[in-house]
Coordinates of C-alpha atoms in Angstrom, one line a residue:
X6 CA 0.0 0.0 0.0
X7 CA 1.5 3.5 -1.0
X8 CA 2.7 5.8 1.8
X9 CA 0.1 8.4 2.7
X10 CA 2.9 9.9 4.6
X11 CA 6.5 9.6 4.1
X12 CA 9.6 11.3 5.9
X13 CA 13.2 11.3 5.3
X14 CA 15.8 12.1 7.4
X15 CA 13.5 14.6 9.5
X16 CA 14.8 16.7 11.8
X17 CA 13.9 19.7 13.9
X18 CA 16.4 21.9 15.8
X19 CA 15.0 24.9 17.9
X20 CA 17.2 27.9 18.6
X21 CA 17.2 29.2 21.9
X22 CA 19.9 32.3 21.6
X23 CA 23.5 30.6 21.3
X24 CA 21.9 27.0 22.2
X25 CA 20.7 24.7 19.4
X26 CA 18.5 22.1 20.9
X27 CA 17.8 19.4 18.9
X28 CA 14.6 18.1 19.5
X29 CA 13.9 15.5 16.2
X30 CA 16.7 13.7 14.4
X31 CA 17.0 11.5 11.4
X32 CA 13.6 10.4 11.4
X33 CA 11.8 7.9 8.7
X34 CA 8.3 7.0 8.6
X35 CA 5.9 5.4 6.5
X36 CA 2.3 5.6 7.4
X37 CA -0.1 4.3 4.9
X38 CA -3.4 5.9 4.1
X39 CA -6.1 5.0 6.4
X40 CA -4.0 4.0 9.4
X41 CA -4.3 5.1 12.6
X42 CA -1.2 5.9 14.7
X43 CA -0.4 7.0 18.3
X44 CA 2.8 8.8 19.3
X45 CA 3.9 8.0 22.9
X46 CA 6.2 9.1 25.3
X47 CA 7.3 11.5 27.9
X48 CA 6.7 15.5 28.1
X49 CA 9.5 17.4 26.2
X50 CA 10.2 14.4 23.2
X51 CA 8.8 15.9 20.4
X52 CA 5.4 14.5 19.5
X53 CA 3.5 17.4 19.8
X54 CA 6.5 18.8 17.5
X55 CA 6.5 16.2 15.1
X56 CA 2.7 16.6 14.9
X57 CA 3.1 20.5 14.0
X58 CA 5.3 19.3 11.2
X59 CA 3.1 17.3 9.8
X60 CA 0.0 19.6 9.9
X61 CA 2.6 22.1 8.2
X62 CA 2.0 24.7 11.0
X63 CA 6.0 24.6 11.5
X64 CA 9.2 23.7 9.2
X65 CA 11.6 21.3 9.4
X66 CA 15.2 22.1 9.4
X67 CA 15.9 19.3 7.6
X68 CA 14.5 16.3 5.7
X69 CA 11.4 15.5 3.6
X70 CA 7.8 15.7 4.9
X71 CA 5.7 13.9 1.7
X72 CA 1.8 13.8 2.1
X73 CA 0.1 12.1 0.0
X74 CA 3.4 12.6 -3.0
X75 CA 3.9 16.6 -2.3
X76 CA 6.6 17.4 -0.3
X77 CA 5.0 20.1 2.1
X78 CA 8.4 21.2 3.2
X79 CA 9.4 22.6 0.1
X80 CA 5.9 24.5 -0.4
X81 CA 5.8 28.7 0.4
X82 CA 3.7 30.0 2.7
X83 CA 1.1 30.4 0.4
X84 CA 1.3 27.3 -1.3
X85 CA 1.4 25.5 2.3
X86 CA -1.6 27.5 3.7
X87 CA -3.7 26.6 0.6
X88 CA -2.7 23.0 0.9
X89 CA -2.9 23.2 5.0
X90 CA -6.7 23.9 4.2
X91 CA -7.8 21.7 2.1
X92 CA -5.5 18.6 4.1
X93 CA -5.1 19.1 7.2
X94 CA -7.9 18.4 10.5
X95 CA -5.7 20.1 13.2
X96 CA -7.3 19.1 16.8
X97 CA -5.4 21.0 18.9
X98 CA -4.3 19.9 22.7
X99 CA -6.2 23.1 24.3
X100 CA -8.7 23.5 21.8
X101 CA -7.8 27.1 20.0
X102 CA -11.4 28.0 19.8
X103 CA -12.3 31.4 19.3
X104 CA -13.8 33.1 22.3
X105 CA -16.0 35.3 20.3
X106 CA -17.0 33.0 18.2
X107 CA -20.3 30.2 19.0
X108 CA -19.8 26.6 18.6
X109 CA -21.2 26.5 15.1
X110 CA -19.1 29.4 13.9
X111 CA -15.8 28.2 15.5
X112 CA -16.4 24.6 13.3
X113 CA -17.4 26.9 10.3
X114 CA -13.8 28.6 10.3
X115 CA -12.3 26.4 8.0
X116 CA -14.6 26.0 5.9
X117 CA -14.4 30.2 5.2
X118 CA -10.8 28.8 3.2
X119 CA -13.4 27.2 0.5
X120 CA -15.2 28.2 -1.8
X121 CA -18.7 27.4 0.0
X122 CA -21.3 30.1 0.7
X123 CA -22.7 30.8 3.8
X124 CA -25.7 28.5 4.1
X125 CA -23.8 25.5 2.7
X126 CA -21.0 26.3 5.5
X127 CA -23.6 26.5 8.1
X128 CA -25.3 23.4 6.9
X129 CA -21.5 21.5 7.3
X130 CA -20.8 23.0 10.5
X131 CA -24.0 21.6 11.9
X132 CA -23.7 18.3 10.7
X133 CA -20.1 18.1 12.0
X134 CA -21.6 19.2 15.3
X135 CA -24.0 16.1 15.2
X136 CA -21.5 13.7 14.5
X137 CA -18.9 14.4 16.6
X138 CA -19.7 17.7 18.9
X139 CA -22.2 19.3 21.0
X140 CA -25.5 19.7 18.8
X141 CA -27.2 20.9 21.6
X142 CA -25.0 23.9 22.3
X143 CA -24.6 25.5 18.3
X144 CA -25.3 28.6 20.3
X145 CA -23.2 28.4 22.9
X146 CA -20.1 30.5 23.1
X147 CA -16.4 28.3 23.9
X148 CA -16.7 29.7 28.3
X149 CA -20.3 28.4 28.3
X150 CA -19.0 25.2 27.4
X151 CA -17.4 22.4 29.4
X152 CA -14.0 21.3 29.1
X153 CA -15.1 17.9 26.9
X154 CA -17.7 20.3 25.0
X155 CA -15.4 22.6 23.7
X156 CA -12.8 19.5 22.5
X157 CA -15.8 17.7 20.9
X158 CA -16.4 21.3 19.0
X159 CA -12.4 21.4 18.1
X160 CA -12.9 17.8 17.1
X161 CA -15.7 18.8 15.0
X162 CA -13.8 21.8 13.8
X163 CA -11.2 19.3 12.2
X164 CA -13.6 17.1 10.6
X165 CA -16.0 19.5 9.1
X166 CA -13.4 19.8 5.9
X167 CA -13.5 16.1 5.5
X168 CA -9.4 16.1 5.3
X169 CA -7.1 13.6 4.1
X170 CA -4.8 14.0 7.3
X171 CA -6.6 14.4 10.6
X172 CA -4.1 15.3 13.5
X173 CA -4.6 15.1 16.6
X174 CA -2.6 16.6 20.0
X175 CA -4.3 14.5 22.8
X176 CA -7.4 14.7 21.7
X177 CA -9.2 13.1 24.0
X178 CA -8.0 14.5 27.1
X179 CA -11.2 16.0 28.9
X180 CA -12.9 13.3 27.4
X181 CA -14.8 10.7 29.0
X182 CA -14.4 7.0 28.5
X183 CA -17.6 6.7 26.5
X184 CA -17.1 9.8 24.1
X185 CA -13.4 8.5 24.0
X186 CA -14.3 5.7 22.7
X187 CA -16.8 7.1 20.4
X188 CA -14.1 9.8 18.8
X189 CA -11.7 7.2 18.0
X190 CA -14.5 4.8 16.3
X191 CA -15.8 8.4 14.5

């Protein structure tokens, strides 16, 4: 089965004044499409690092980063954010929901990258909402919402697109067993 994602000699160094601090090296990784795969291990290793990478949020400083055959590292910033929307599901690890923004709207952000108009978007947004987030609380604004609310809207938020590469930073952490188990069957 071809490689939905393919890296080569990845690595990530972070500069912190005169100190390099290496945080990924020389990694290779083939994930075929429609696998599911968990990174593990200890606060400070680089998953949530490596995870950036692959969303194309950050840059490697060396290596190949191939998603589905287009080497996202070598993409400009335009190039990347036009490929990061119509890609990427980003479900971040403390939700980045906009606090001015309802439940509905905050899953309709993406889809504002497209070229859908505004009752198609809204129509999306809900129905991402019924699979996977709060339908109950559309309304509701991201403090009126618990802690597992608001990451079943973020997880909502990443669907709604219907991406090739969802990517997810402990995504069910405020979750509950039952709704955990019910986002990873979704």
């Amino acid at each position: 089965m071809t490689a939905l994602i393919r890296l080569r000699g990845l690595e990530k160094t972070y500069q912190r004044g005169g100190q390099r601090i290496p945080v990924l090296q020389g990694i290779d990784l083939d994930v075929p499409a429609g696998d599911f795969i968990a990174l593990m291990g200890p606060s400070g290793s680089g998953k949530s690092t490596l995870l950036n990478l692959l969303a194309g949020i950050d840059q490697p400083s060396a290596g190949t980063i191939e998603i589905g055959g287009i080497d996202i590292a070598t993409l400009g910033e335009g190039r990347l954010a036009d490929w990061r929307a119509a890609n990427i599901g980003f479900i971040f690890q403390f939700y980045n929901l906009m606090p001015v923004l309802s439940a509905q709207e905050n899953v309709e952000l993406p889809l504002l990258l497209t070229d859908l108009s505004a009752a198609p978007r809204r129509d999306h947004a809900l129905a991402a909402l019924r699979l996977g987030g709060p339908a109950d609380r559309v309304d509701h604004y991201p403090n009126e919402l618990s802690g597992g609310q608001q990451q079943r809207v973020a997880i909502a938020r990443a669907l709604v697109t219907d991406p090739t590469l969802i990517v997810a930073d402990e995504p069910t952490g405020n979750l509950d067993e039952r709704a955990t188990r019910g986002v990873f069957q979704l």
